[in-house]
XYZ file of C-alpha atoms in Angstrom:
646
model
C 0.010 0.009 0.016
C 2.705 2.378 0.941
C 4.543 1.407 -2.168
C 1.513 2.239 -4.389
C 1.178 5.607 -2.609
C 4.825 6.401 -3.420
C 4.375 5.383 -7.005
C 1.256 7.586 -7.308
C 3.147 10.567 -5.949
C 6.017 10.041 -8.372
C 3.623 9.869 -11.340
C 1.841 13.024 -10.191
C 5.121 14.944 -9.853
C 6.170 13.798 -13.359
C 2.810 14.710 -14.830
C 3.099 18.165 -13.196
C 6.558 18.646 -14.589
C 5.446 17.507 -18.037
C 2.411 19.767 -17.906
C 4.483 22.667 -16.688
C 7.003 22.190 -19.500
C 4.173 22.010 -22.006
C 2.625 25.144 -20.561
C 5.990 26.899 -20.751
C 6.512 25.807 -24.386
C 3.006 26.900 -25.210
C 3.626 30.225 -23.551
C 6.788 30.774 -25.563
C 4.958 29.676 -28.778
C 2.083 32.042 -28.053
C 4.448 34.818 -27.146
C 6.458 34.279 -30.386
C 3.247 34.258 -32.364
C 2.132 37.443 -30.601
C 5.527 38.991 -31.343
C 5.449 38.047 -34.982
C 1.806 38.762 -35.719
C 1.309 41.835 -33.544
C 4.552 43.548 -32.707
C 6.399 42.654 -35.922
C 3.319 42.496 -38.203
C 4.151 45.596 -40.177
C 7.674 44.417 -40.906
C 6.423 41.049 -42.277
C 3.689 42.710 -44.267
C 6.353 44.864 -45.834
C 8.474 41.806 -46.599
C 5.574 39.928 -48.067
C 4.801 42.938 -50.267
C 8.397 43.130 -51.388
C 8.134 39.559 -52.494
C 4.771 40.234 -54.177
C 5.447 43.668 -55.474
C 8.372 44.803 -57.655
C 9.453 48.439 -57.908
C 10.944 49.389 -61.285
C 12.625 52.489 -62.368
C 11.256 53.804 -65.668
C 13.461 55.607 -68.183
C 12.078 58.955 -69.298
C 11.516 59.757 -72.927
C 14.558 61.477 -74.360
C 13.895 65.001 -75.455
C 13.328 65.628 -79.168
C 15.742 67.665 -81.307
C 13.968 69.846 -83.883
C 15.092 72.334 -86.522
C 14.298 75.955 -86.552
C 10.926 75.315 -88.080
C 9.921 72.533 -85.691
C 10.829 69.606 -87.945
C 11.805 66.587 -85.857
C 15.432 65.785 -86.516
C 15.864 63.245 -83.592
C 12.806 61.542 -82.125
C 11.963 58.308 -80.247
C 10.355 55.128 -81.464
C 9.027 52.022 -79.619
C 11.655 49.374 -78.943
C 10.996 45.800 -77.696
C 13.865 44.167 -75.974
C 14.299 41.042 -73.845
C 16.170 41.502 -70.476
C 17.376 39.100 -67.771
C 17.520 39.741 -63.981
C 20.368 37.583 -62.580
C 18.927 37.577 -59.082
C 15.683 36.057 -60.316
C 17.231 33.857 -62.976
C 19.426 31.798 -60.608
C 21.567 29.869 -63.142
C 22.067 32.584 -65.743
C 23.943 30.304 -68.201
C 21.147 27.681 -68.191
C 18.510 30.397 -68.679
C 20.495 31.838 -71.621
C 20.781 28.288 -73.078
C 16.971 27.993 -72.952
C 16.398 31.590 -74.355
C 18.830 30.981 -77.214
C 16.419 28.318 -78.446
C 13.906 31.044 -79.145
C 16.263 33.937 -79.917
C 19.736 32.801 -81.144
C 22.504 34.430 -79.204
C 26.012 34.885 -80.661
C 29.188 34.218 -78.753
C 29.843 37.975 -78.512
C 26.418 38.641 -77.055
C 26.814 35.935 -74.433
C 30.330 37.323 -73.492
C 28.795 40.801 -73.109
C 25.934 39.479 -70.940
C 28.448 37.641 -68.703
C 30.557 40.715 -68.394
C 27.510 42.861 -67.322
C 26.337 40.168 -64.871
C 29.764 40.490 -63.111
C 29.918 44.260 -62.982
C 26.281 45.096 -62.168
C 24.265 44.398 -59.155
C 22.191 41.188 -59.196
C 18.869 42.915 -59.225
C 19.686 45.216 -62.209
C 18.143 43.996 -65.463
C 20.629 43.239 -68.282
C 19.675 43.674 -71.947
C 19.958 40.407 -73.895
C 18.724 41.582 -77.262
C 16.978 44.759 -78.585
C 14.766 45.637 -81.476
C 12.742 42.414 -81.372
C 9.980 41.823 -83.870
C 6.513 40.864 -82.668
C 6.906 37.139 -83.396
C 9.986 36.999 -81.170
C 8.204 38.873 -78.440
C 5.261 36.427 -78.609
C 7.478 33.327 -78.369
C 9.318 34.670 -75.346
C 6.101 35.624 -73.562
C 4.554 32.187 -74.101
C 7.653 30.539 -72.559
C 8.132 32.982 -69.715
C 7.303 30.322 -66.966
C 10.309 28.242 -68.118
C 12.622 31.331 -68.327
C 13.078 32.592 -64.821
C 14.329 36.150 -64.623
C 13.553 36.784 -68.275
C 11.004 39.384 -69.262
C 10.047 41.671 -72.189
C 10.741 45.362 -71.666
C 9.063 47.989 -73.897
C 11.302 51.039 -74.207
C 12.191 53.678 -76.658
C 15.076 53.928 -79.084
C 16.459 56.983 -80.878
C 15.478 57.568 -84.387
C 17.028 60.088 -86.896
C 14.772 60.793 -89.814
C 17.517 62.284 -91.965
C 20.495 60.609 -90.337
C 22.948 60.861 -93.207
C 22.297 64.604 -93.540
C 22.487 65.467 -89.890
C 24.917 62.993 -88.401
C 27.733 65.492 -87.797
C 25.377 67.975 -86.126
C 23.199 65.649 -84.079
C 25.732 63.039 -83.300
C 24.304 59.773 -81.957
C 23.427 57.934 -78.746
C 24.835 54.618 -77.570
C 24.897 52.290 -74.506
C 26.551 53.539 -71.309
C 30.101 52.273 -70.851
C 31.491 51.246 -67.484
C 33.635 54.408 -67.091
C 30.531 56.603 -67.720
C 28.645 55.233 -64.741
C 28.249 57.999 -62.232
C 25.866 56.463 -59.657
C 22.837 57.739 -61.404
C 20.460 54.728 -61.401
C 19.105 55.771 -64.829
C 22.507 54.843 -66.321
C 22.171 51.294 -65.163
C 18.839 50.648 -66.819
C 18.832 48.080 -69.648
C 18.988 49.763 -73.022
C 19.445 53.257 -71.621
C 21.387 55.440 -74.030
C 23.425 58.623 -73.683
C 24.787 61.119 -76.166
C 28.092 60.125 -77.505
C 28.687 62.823 -80.161
C 27.270 66.094 -81.514
C 24.306 67.865 -79.963
C 23.260 64.667 -78.397
C 26.445 64.698 -76.290
C 26.709 68.440 -75.637
C 23.142 68.675 -74.291
C 22.801 65.106 -72.946
C 21.687 66.142 -69.466
C 18.989 68.481 -70.764
C 17.739 65.853 -73.236
C 17.911 62.999 -70.663
C 15.005 64.010 -68.374
C 14.248 62.380 -64.979
C 13.113 58.689 -64.386
C 9.694 57.503 -63.321
C 8.624 54.398 -61.324
C 6.234 51.421 -61.610
C 4.839 49.011 -59.070
C 3.901 45.643 -60.407
C 2.466 42.557 -58.713
C 4.210 39.235 -59.423
C 3.536 35.549 -58.651
C 5.942 33.054 -57.158
C 7.607 32.559 -60.500
C 8.236 36.244 -60.909
C 5.660 36.689 -63.629
C 3.861 40.009 -63.734
C 0.252 39.720 -62.676
C -0.705 43.384 -62.833
C 0.589 46.903 -62.535
C -0.466 48.505 -59.219
C 0.866 51.995 -59.737
C 2.837 53.996 -62.259
C 4.543 57.436 -61.976
C 5.833 58.578 -65.368
C 9.164 60.303 -65.574
C 9.751 63.825 -66.790
C 10.657 63.865 -70.497
C 13.922 65.649 -71.514
C 13.848 69.115 -72.899
C 13.179 69.681 -76.505
C 16.203 71.318 -78.097
C 15.480 73.613 -81.033
C 18.392 74.068 -83.404
C 19.160 76.923 -85.798
C 19.555 74.384 -88.629
C 17.044 74.638 -91.479
C 16.436 71.048 -92.592
C 15.263 72.072 -95.966
C 18.543 73.867 -96.624
C 20.527 71.089 -94.875
C 18.923 68.525 -97.240
C 19.740 70.723 -100.280
C 23.393 71.183 -99.243
C 23.882 67.447 -98.561
C 22.474 66.573 -101.985
C 24.586 69.233 -103.604
C 27.838 67.858 -102.149
C 26.888 64.285 -103.029
C 29.689 61.932 -102.003
C 32.545 64.495 -102.376
C 34.932 64.836 -99.537
C 33.673 68.373 -98.672
C 32.008 70.625 -96.205
C 29.692 73.652 -96.207
C 28.839 76.054 -93.394
C 26.028 78.688 -93.754
C 25.368 81.214 -91.136
C 23.412 84.422 -90.396
C 25.986 87.315 -90.387
C 24.124 89.168 -87.681
C 22.991 86.573 -85.107
C 25.554 83.853 -85.713
C 22.761 81.260 -86.243
C 24.226 78.322 -88.290
C 21.598 77.469 -90.858
C 23.386 74.537 -92.431
C 26.511 72.608 -91.417
C 27.231 69.641 -93.641
C 30.283 67.377 -93.735
C 30.509 64.848 -96.534
C 30.650 61.917 -96.757
C 28.566 61.090 -93.798
C 27.380 58.057 -91.793
C 24.032 56.823 -90.453
C 23.760 57.562 -86.705
C 20.940 55.028 -86.447
C 23.530 52.256 -86.982
C 25.230 53.331 -83.763
C 21.864 52.998 -81.872
C 21.078 49.530 -83.155
C 24.712 48.367 -83.276
C 27.370 48.366 -85.916
C 28.759 45.189 -87.358
C 32.541 44.769 -87.523
C 32.372 45.094 -91.346
C 30.448 48.381 -91.128
C 32.885 49.827 -88.594
C 36.007 48.901 -90.551
C 34.505 50.380 -93.728
C 33.952 53.658 -91.888
C 37.380 53.998 -90.292
C 39.262 52.816 -93.427
C 37.435 55.300 -95.804
C 40.054 57.831 -97.038
C 37.312 60.520 -97.060
C 36.932 60.191 -93.288
C 33.141 60.066 -92.927
C 33.340 60.032 -89.175
C 35.211 63.394 -89.078
C 33.159 66.566 -88.862
C 35.241 68.494 -91.378
C 33.342 71.704 -90.659
C 34.867 72.059 -87.218
C 37.684 69.539 -87.094
C 39.108 69.725 -90.667
C 42.060 72.125 -90.695
C 43.086 73.566 -93.991
C 45.308 76.340 -95.281
C 42.790 79.115 -96.280
C 44.619 80.000 -99.402
C 43.476 83.088 -101.172
C 40.337 83.369 -99.078
C 42.761 84.862 -96.433
C 43.708 87.828 -98.706
C 40.920 90.167 -97.528
C 42.318 89.817 -93.981
C 45.809 90.664 -95.160
C 44.411 93.647 -97.046
C 42.610 94.976 -93.877
C 45.785 94.546 -91.811
C 47.791 96.510 -94.381
C 45.121 99.225 -94.683
C 44.983 99.637 -90.898
C 48.778 99.835 -90.552
C 48.888 102.409 -93.413
C 51.457 100.553 -95.542
C 49.004 100.681 -98.550
C 45.944 102.625 -99.463
C 43.029 101.513 -101.726
C 44.798 103.149 -104.680
C 48.219 101.490 -104.153
C 49.264 99.766 -107.340
C 51.794 96.940 -107.614
C 52.931 95.376 -110.882
C 52.598 91.537 -111.264
C 54.881 89.974 -113.822
C 54.124 86.410 -112.718
C 56.703 86.090 -109.975
C 58.730 88.009 -107.371
C 62.106 87.354 -105.835
C 63.353 87.545 -102.279
C 67.036 86.818 -102.075
C 67.664 83.599 -103.996
C 64.026 82.470 -103.716
C 61.330 83.081 -106.385
C 57.698 83.287 -105.396
C 55.229 82.568 -108.199
C 51.763 83.938 -109.039
C 49.080 81.523 -110.009
C 48.960 83.271 -113.387
C 52.115 82.384 -115.174
C 52.245 85.552 -117.369
C 51.253 87.855 -114.510
C 48.390 90.337 -114.015
C 50.171 93.608 -114.825
C 49.523 96.771 -112.795
C 46.697 96.267 -110.124
C 45.214 98.288 -107.289
C 43.744 96.710 -104.177
C 40.305 95.889 -105.503
C 41.785 94.584 -108.684
C 44.190 92.348 -106.740
C 41.248 90.847 -104.822
C 39.201 90.478 -107.954
C 41.967 88.720 -109.849
C 43.411 87.023 -106.687
C 46.952 88.185 -107.607
C 49.550 86.440 -105.520
C 52.395 88.843 -106.332
C 50.351 91.788 -105.073
C 49.728 90.082 -101.722
C 53.394 88.899 -101.431
C 54.326 92.586 -101.425
C 51.511 93.674 -99.147
C 52.493 90.863 -96.651
C 56.101 91.939 -96.757
C 55.132 95.519 -95.856
C 52.684 94.483 -93.206
C 54.528 91.848 -91.292
C 53.374 88.557 -89.788
C 52.474 90.002 -86.390
C 50.058 92.530 -87.840
C 48.461 89.915 -90.022
C 48.160 87.445 -87.210
C 46.503 90.124 -84.936
C 43.997 90.975 -87.628
C 43.281 87.300 -88.348
C 42.458 86.674 -84.711
C 39.984 89.530 -84.652
C 38.262 87.666 -87.460
C 38.152 84.414 -85.491
C 41.047 82.584 -87.024
C 43.503 80.526 -85.047
C 41.253 79.876 -81.970
C 38.093 77.888 -81.091
C 34.830 79.718 -81.648
C 32.893 77.872 -79.026
C 30.225 76.329 -81.228
C 28.017 73.891 -79.278
C 29.610 70.798 -80.788
C 32.431 68.601 -79.426
C 35.711 68.166 -81.295
C 36.215 71.756 -82.565
C 39.849 72.434 -83.595
C 41.810 75.647 -82.948
C 43.314 76.053 -86.386
C 46.675 77.921 -86.360
C 47.618 81.543 -86.882
C 51.493 81.536 -86.702
C 53.656 84.216 -85.390
C 57.313 84.629 -84.568
C 56.658 83.721 -80.863
C 54.749 80.604 -81.913
C 57.541 79.438 -84.264
C 60.262 79.850 -81.654
C 58.188 77.877 -79.147
C 57.023 75.177 -81.532
C 59.977 74.690 -83.815
C 62.845 76.539 -82.067
C 63.912 78.734 -85.007
C 62.967 82.407 -85.687
C 60.432 83.517 -88.313
C 61.726 84.202 -91.803
C 60.626 86.951 -94.168
C 59.958 84.404 -96.945
C 57.396 82.717 -94.574
C 55.546 86.066 -94.297
C 55.176 86.200 -98.095
C 53.758 82.662 -98.059
C 51.374 83.632 -95.233
C 50.238 86.536 -97.308
C 48.396 84.208 -99.711
C 47.062 82.025 -96.881
C 49.556 79.120 -97.070
C 52.501 77.949 -95.091
C 51.788 77.298 -91.423
C 48.257 78.836 -91.456
C 45.464 76.524 -90.733
C 41.746 77.262 -90.472
C 38.538 75.353 -90.161
C 35.558 75.861 -92.486
C 33.605 77.216 -89.520
C 36.301 79.833 -88.892
C 36.207 80.826 -92.532
C 32.411 81.286 -92.319
C 32.785 83.474 -89.245
C 35.605 85.469 -90.865
C 33.237 86.153 -93.834
C 30.289 86.960 -91.632
C 32.400 89.582 -89.701
C 33.516 91.160 -92.988
C 29.960 91.226 -94.261
C 28.217 92.577 -91.151
C 30.203 95.707 -90.949
C 32.964 94.500 -88.572
C 31.082 93.020 -85.588
C 32.418 89.973 -83.570
C 29.440 87.681 -84.276
C 29.895 84.217 -82.893
C 28.325 80.984 -84.261
C 25.603 79.080 -82.462
C 23.491 75.963 -83.133
C 20.478 76.524 -80.758
C 17.655 78.969 -80.998
C 17.635 79.236 -77.176
C 20.272 78.878 -74.528
C 20.143 75.208 -73.247
C 21.123 74.334 -69.678
C 20.736 71.128 -67.690
C 17.874 72.826 -65.789
C 15.944 74.451 -68.613
C 15.818 76.690 -71.687
C 16.526 80.412 -71.701
C 16.115 82.819 -74.598
C 19.064 84.366 -76.488
C 19.329 88.005 -77.218
C 20.102 88.829 -80.815
C 23.215 90.855 -80.084
C 25.509 91.333 -83.068
C 28.680 91.145 -81.043
C 31.276 93.787 -80.063
C 32.663 95.980 -82.833
C 36.071 94.976 -84.107
C 37.216 98.558 -84.455
C 37.698 98.390 -88.242
C 37.372 101.304 -90.556
C 34.044 101.268 -92.511
C 35.905 102.673 -95.542
C 38.485 99.852 -95.426
C 35.723 97.220 -95.123
C 33.896 98.779 -98.064
C 37.062 98.563 -100.241
C 37.588 94.863 -99.405
C 33.964 93.984 -99.968
C 33.984 95.844 -103.246
C 36.877 93.601 -104.310
C 34.860 90.440 -103.252
C 31.898 91.828 -105.180
C 34.123 92.076 -108.265
C 35.390 88.488 -107.811
C 31.909 87.217 -108.638
C 30.067 90.017 -110.451
C 32.798 91.627 -112.593
C 33.308 90.182 -116.089
C 36.950 89.473 -115.256
C 36.560 88.172 -111.700
C 37.903 84.722 -110.795
C 34.407 83.330 -109.953
C 32.421 85.213 -112.604
C 30.763 82.076 -113.939
C 29.186 81.495 -110.463
C 27.350 84.801 -110.432
C 23.753 84.536 -109.125
C 21.562 85.700 -111.981
C 18.837 87.326 -109.757
C 20.049 90.783 -108.845
C 18.415 90.871 -105.497
C 20.300 87.689 -104.445
C 23.760 88.528 -105.836
C 26.668 87.228 -103.800
C 30.215 88.460 -103.215
C 33.070 86.148 -102.306
C 36.642 85.055 -102.598
C 38.012 81.936 -104.295
C 40.879 79.873 -102.936
C 42.966 77.040 -104.315
C 45.386 75.332 -101.856
C 48.308 73.246 -102.974
C 48.844 70.000 -101.034
C 52.034 69.115 -102.787
C 55.270 70.996 -103.610
C 55.671 71.935 -107.279
C 59.328 71.561 -108.318
C 61.237 74.025 -110.453
C 61.635 71.327 -113.174
C 57.873 70.889 -113.305
C 57.275 74.576 -113.664
C 59.631 74.689 -116.592
C 58.031 71.676 -118.284
C 54.500 72.583 -117.326
C 52.622 72.056 -114.009
C 50.465 68.989 -114.047
C 46.729 69.605 -114.126
C 44.638 68.367 -111.128
C 42.856 65.824 -113.381
C 46.255 64.265 -114.238
C 47.140 63.741 -110.597
C 46.018 61.070 -108.078
C 42.994 62.312 -105.971
C 45.136 62.669 -102.859
C 47.566 65.056 -104.606
C 44.988 67.393 -106.080
C 44.526 70.919 -104.748
C 41.880 71.743 -102.176
C 39.135 74.076 -103.559
C 37.778 76.825 -101.293
C 35.336 79.609 -101.484
C 33.896 82.102 -98.964
C 30.984 84.420 -99.805
C 28.070 86.492 -98.480
C 24.756 87.593 -99.863
C 22.879 89.587 -100.836
C 25.643 92.074 -101.759
C 23.699 95.266 -101.025
C 22.434 94.207 -97.588
C 24.505 91.108 -96.417
C 22.557 88.605 -94.347
C 24.176 85.176 -94.998
C 27.690 83.953 -95.131
C 29.012 80.641 -96.551
C 32.259 78.753 -96.575
C 32.897 75.826 -98.940
C 35.860 73.499 -98.813
C 36.127 70.610 -101.283
C 39.104 68.363 -100.392
C 41.299 67.670 -103.461
C 38.601 69.334 -105.518
C 40.893 71.325 -107.842
C 40.205 75.077 -108.410
C 38.217 77.146 -106.022
C 36.563 78.974 -108.906
C 35.617 75.825 -110.799
C 34.577 73.619 -107.953
C 33.844 75.485 -104.680
C 32.328 78.690 -106.135
C 29.466 76.951 -108.034
C 28.548 75.103 -104.813
C 28.450 78.346 -102.909
C 26.353 80.005 -105.529
C 23.775 77.221 -105.428
C 23.681 77.181 -101.594
C 23.346 80.929 -101.159
C 20.684 81.081 -103.828
C 18.702 78.401 -102.078
C 19.322 80.053 -98.666
C 17.828 83.301 -99.952
C 14.947 81.543 -101.603
C 13.959 79.904 -98.393
C 14.530 83.129 -96.486
C 11.960 84.899 -98.619
C 9.444 82.263 -97.715
C 10.267 82.798 -93.990
C 10.780 86.541 -93.340
C 13.657 87.479 -91.040
C 13.029 88.628 -87.392
C 14.717 91.901 -88.283
C 18.399 92.914 -88.671
C 20.384 96.076 -88.800
C 21.459 97.148 -92.296
C 25.159 97.610 -92.898
C 26.872 99.791 -95.433
C 26.003 98.558 -98.963
C 28.816 97.437 -101.200
C 28.907 99.445 -104.425
C 27.406 97.412 -107.324
C 29.582 96.709 -110.322
C 28.190 96.518 -113.826
C 28.286 92.790 -114.241
C 27.826 90.054 -116.720
C 28.011 86.301 -116.363
C 31.311 84.396 -116.381
C 34.182 82.641 -114.310
C 37.453 80.780 -114.539
C 36.538 77.236 -115.853
C 33.722 74.897 -115.006
C 30.113 75.078 -116.235
C 27.218 76.401 -114.162
C 25.944 73.419 -112.285
C 22.284 72.916 -111.504
C 21.052 72.473 -107.990
C 21.002 69.065 -106.350
C 23.747 67.416 -108.427
C 27.425 66.807 -107.496
C 29.842 69.520 -108.731
C 31.598 69.012 -111.995
C 35.355 68.774 -111.573
C 37.486 71.185 -113.583
C 40.699 73.147 -113.463
């Protein structure tokens, strides 16, 4: 009995201990459940929502680029692309293997994807393929459950309606490189493009805009069920250029496939109406991706289609520089408008002989006659009297030898030499013979076609330091501000001296004996004035001069002279300036001047359809009695490549 009582007590104690333990465990469990469901409820609701809801950054529409009349030069179009999110994909290689059964992937594409997987965060989507057609999109969407982390993204790609005609102005956009990542999350979005050249690069921040966001609900497989919320980003600013697309199209067609460039600008406001560098390239190809063959054909082309010759091509200005030499001499007082010099075909300095382009010489000429006939001997003597320092100082007032600050990347300085420059660059002093060569725009002097256009504009507008620009309004990363149509500071030039030089340029085109007489514009109200230039790119030996200098047509293309022309119109009230450079084109009068004539004629025709906003008149250039005619080369109709000639 006693033994049974002891056993009952032991059982009771054990039951109490077990019950107490169970009660304690239950209390812990209840407490934990209370902690999780009440105290920590908000946290776990957030985590559940994060698993159920994806937040996505939305790229903003890139701002359009339009011409002065509102024509869309660069716009956006819909682009379907397939992306992969490594974090959701798990085994990226296996997923790519499955995806390649639907959209074949090259070895290069897979290497790029692997590289981006390594350098980007795991949750950042990586573009696999862009510009998918609808059948490819449909096949991928149907197989999405078997392709973890793969989804179709609908974005926008850049489109250039007249790419070949505007490539050197607009530039292009391309994918962000690793060194261009700045921490801006927009730059890590799949397919996001930034400006790499031209206006697209200069105003990239203004065009880029700010990103939006999207909340989407997904299932356990990561498939999108529905969009819960969307906040659109702010589109980039629309940039309005000074370019006239009708004129740009005309100029591009006129140059054809020549290695050449044309710049047209308003002499009062500095607005660049046309800037064409030929041959060109298609910027759309950089957006969709160039093949190796396409890239090699571009970089191996001797006519350098990737180079913007208008701002990066550096050429000796040749005889187009003579008006600047004349103004330097007039200002110094070493000549007057009536100063005459006899040209016999050459002049001597020590043991060296300097030749005129006309073998028999021009005879006795005054200043306007020397400009009209482009007499080298006259300007050899004028340069000798003036000196290199005076010529260089005058040239810089006209914008030569320094960057002009046009809103395009890659602009070159050109070169306006001086004694100080030569001592620093070469280590030997300046020689008098080099001054004579500089007097006809050759030797060390280098200029860009843009600088030649600005030089001509400053001559035509009465001597004001107009500067070139490409936008109708001032563009900043934060917005658009209006420009004021200021003509620029006066250059301090004598109106009488300018009138004499412009009279000579008028005679070049409109006198029966001018070097560009065959490029005269027949409509009196549109008449142009200008200056031809022919620049040697090879040395002519004494033996060749004695036996006869080879004509350009008899030489390989690379050894032919460059053809140049600068001009302004209309003569009586200048409004537009043009510079034309045709690489290895032969004579300035036969090749470059007809292009300038056609371009200025079309420019003025379009201007009459769109009246100006108002300009100050400058002193009119006296009109010469004129008939048609020039040195070689037929009158070429608009829209066709120029006819070569000597």
